[in-house]
mmCIF file of C-alpha atoms in Angstrom:
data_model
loop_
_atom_site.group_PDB
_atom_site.id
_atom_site.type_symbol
_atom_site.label_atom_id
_atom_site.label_comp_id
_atom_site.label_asym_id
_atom_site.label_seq_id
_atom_site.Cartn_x
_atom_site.Cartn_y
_atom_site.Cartn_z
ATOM 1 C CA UNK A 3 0.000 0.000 0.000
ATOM 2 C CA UNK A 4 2.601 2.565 0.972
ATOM 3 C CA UNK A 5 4.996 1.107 -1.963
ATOM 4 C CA UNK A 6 1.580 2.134 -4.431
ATOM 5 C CA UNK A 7 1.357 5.553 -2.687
ATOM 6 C CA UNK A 8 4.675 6.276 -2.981
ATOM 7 C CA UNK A 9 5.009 5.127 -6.663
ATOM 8 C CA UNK A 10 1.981 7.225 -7.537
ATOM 9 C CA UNK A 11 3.138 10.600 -6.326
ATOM 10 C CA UNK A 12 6.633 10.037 -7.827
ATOM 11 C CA UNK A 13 4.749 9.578 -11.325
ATOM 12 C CA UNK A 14 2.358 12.719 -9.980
ATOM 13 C CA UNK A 15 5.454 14.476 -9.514
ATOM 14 C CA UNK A 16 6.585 13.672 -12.844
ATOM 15 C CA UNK A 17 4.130 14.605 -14.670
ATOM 16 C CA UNK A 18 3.564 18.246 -12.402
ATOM 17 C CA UNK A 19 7.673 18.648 -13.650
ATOM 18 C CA UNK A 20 6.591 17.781 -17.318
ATOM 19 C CA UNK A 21 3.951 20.710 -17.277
ATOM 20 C CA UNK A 22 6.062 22.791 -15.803
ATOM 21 C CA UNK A 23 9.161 21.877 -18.724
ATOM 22 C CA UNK A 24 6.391 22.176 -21.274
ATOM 23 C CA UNK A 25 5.296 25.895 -20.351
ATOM 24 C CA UNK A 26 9.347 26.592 -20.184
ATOM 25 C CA UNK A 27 9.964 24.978 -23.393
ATOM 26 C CA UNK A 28 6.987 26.920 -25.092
ATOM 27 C CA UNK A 29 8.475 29.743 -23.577
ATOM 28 C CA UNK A 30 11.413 29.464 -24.966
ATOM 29 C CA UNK A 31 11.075 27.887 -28.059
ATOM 30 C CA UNK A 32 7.758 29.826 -29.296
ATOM 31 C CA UNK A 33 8.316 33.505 -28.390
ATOM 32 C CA UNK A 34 8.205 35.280 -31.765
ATOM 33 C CA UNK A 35 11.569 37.465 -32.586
ATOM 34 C CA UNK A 36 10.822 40.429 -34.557
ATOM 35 C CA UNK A 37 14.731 41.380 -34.382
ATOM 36 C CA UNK A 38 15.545 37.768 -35.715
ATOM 37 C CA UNK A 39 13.614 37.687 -38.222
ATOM 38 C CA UNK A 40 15.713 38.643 -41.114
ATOM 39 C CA UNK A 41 18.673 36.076 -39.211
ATOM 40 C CA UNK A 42 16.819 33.318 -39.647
ATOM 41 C CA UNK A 43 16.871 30.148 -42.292
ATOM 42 C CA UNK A 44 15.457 27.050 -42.429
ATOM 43 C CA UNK A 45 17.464 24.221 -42.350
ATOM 44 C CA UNK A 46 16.366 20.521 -43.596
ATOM 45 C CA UNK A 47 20.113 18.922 -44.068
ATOM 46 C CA UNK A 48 21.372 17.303 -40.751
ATOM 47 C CA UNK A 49 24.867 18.762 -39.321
ATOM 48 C CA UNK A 50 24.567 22.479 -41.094
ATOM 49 C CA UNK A 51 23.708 23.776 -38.435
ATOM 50 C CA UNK A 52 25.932 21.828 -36.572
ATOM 51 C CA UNK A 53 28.859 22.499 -38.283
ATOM 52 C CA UNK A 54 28.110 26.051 -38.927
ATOM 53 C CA UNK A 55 28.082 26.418 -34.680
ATOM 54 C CA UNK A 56 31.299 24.596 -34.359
ATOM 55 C CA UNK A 57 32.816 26.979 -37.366
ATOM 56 C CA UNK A 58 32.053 30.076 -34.903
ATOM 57 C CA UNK A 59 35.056 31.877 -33.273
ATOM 58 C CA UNK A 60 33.442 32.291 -29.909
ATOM 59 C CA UNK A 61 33.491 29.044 -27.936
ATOM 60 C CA UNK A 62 30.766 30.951 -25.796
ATOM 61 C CA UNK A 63 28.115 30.929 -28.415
ATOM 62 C CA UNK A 64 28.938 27.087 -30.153
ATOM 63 C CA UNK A 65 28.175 25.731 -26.201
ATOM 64 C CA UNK A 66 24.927 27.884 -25.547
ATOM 65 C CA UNK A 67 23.869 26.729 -29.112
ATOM 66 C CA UNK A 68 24.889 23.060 -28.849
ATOM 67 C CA UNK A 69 24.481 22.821 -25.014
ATOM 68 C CA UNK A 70 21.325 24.536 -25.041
ATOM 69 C CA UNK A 71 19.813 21.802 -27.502
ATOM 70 C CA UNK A 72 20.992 19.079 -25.676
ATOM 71 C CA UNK A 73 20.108 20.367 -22.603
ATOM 72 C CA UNK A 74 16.488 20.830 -23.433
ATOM 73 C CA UNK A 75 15.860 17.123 -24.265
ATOM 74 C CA UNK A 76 17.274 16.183 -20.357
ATOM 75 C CA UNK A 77 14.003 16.450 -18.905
ATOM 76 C CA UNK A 78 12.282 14.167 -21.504
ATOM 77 C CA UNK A 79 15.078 11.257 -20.814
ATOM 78 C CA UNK A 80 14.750 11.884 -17.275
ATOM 79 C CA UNK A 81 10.614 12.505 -16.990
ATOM 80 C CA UNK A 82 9.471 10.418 -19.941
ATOM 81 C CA UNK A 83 10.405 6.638 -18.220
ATOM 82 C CA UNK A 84 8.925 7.654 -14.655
ATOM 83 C CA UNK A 85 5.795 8.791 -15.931
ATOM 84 C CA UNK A 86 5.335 6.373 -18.464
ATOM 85 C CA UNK A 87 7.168 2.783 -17.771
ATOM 86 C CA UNK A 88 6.036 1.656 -21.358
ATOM 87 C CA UNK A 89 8.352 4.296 -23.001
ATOM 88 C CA UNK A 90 11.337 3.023 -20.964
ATOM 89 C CA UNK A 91 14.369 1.839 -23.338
ATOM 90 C CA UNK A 92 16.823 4.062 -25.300
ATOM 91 C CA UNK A 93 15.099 3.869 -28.792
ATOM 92 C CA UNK A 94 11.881 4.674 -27.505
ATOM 93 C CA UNK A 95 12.619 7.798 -25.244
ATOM 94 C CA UNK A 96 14.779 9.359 -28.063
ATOM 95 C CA UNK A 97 12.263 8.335 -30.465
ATOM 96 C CA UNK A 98 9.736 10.092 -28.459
ATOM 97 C CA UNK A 99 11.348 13.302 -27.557
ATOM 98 C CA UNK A 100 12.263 13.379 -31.907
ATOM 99 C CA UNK A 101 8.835 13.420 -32.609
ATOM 100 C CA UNK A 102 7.787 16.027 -29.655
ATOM 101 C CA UNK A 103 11.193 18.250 -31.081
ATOM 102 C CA UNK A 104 9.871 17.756 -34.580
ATOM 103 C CA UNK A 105 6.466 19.652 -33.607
ATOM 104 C CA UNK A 106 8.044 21.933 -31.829
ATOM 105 C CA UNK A 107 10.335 22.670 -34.485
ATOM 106 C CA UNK A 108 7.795 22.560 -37.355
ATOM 107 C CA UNK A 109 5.451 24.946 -35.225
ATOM 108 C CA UNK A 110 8.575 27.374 -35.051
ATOM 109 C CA UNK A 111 9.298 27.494 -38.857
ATOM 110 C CA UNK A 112 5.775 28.049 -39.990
ATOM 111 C CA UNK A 113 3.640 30.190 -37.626
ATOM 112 C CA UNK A 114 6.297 31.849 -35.126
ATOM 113 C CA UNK A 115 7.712 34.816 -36.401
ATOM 114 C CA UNK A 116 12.079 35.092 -35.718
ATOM 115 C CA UNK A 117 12.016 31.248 -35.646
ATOM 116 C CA UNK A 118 12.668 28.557 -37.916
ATOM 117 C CA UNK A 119 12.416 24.982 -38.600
ATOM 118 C CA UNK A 120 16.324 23.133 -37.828
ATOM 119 C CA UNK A 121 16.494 19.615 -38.051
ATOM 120 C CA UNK A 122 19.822 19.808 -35.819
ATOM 121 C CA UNK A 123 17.782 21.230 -33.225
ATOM 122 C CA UNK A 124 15.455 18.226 -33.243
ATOM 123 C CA UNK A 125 18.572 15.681 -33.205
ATOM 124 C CA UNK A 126 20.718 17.853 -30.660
ATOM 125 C CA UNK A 127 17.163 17.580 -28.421
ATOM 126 C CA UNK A 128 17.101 13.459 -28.829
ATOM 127 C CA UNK A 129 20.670 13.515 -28.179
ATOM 128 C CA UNK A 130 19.873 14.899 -24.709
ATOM 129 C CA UNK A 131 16.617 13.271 -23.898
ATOM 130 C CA UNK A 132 19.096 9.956 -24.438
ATOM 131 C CA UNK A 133 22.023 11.220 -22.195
ATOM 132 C CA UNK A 134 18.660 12.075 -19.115
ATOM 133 C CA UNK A 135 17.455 8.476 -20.080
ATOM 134 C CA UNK A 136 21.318 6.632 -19.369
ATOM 135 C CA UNK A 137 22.351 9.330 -16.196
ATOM 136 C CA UNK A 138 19.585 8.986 -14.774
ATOM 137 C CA UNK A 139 15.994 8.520 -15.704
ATOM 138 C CA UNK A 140 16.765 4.514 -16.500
ATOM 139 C CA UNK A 141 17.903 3.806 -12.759
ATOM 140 C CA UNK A 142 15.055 6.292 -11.501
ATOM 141 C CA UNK A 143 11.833 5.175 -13.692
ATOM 142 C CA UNK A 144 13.034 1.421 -12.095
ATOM 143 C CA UNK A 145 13.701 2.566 -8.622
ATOM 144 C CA UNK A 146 9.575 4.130 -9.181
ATOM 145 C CA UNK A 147 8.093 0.896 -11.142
ATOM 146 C CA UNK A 148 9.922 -1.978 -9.542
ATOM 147 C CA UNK A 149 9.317 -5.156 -11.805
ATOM 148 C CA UNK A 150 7.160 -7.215 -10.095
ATOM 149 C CA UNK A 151 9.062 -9.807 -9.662
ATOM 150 C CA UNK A 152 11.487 -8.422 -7.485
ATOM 151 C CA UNK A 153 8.656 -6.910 -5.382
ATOM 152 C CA UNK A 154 7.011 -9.962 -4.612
ATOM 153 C CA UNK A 155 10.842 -11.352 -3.877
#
């Protein structure tokens, strides 16, 4: 009973931190930028982008770009397996958070002004939904939905 209780407000909890990343991530992602509009450009070929950050002469600006992407997938590695045990596993969780990304990204290049569609974005975002899922949302999402075979043991 207390093992139920305590596995239901962990996923509670997990999903009350997923609203909470989603209203951030809108936030961030879905502001329009008048000023960067005309700095914009779509981008459909994976590693332009990419390469075009690493190319950059300020190491400042290649880690908020790169880090920043990464970083923002974390929370779906990390959330994703505790609130749902049925998207546990590497594929799934990056496969997941690539499909979210891809919305996100898609919603960006067509109806937010300043923003565009960047398929690195969407792989940089899987990248760190993966690196949440193997630090620590794999050990985490078991530690919440014990198999029940080693409950019962």
């Amino acid at each position: 009973m207390l093992r139920t209780l305590g596995r239901a407000l962990a996923v509670l909890l997990a999903f009350a931190a997923m609203v909470l990343f989603a209203a951030l991530l809108s936030r961030a992602t879905l502001q329009p930028s008048q000023a960067a509009e005309s700095l914009t450009h779509t981008n459909l070929r994976p590693g332009d982008s990419i390469r075009d950050y690493l190319e950059q002469p300020e190491v400042f600006a290649v880690v908020q770009q790169l880090g920043g992407n990464i970083l923002l997938g974390v929370p779906f590695g990390v959330l994703l397996p505790v609130m749902a045990p049925q998207l546990r596993g590497f594929l799934k969780v990056t496969l997941c958070t690539a499909v979210v990304m891809l919305l996100v990204e898609t919603v960006q290049g067509v109806w937010v002004t300043g923003r565009a569609f960047d398929v690195d974005d969407v792989l940089l975002n899987a990248t760190g939904a993966l690196l949440g899922y193997v630090l620590v949302g794999r050990r985490l999402s078991r530690a919440v939905h014990v198999p029940r075979r080693s409950a019962e043991a």
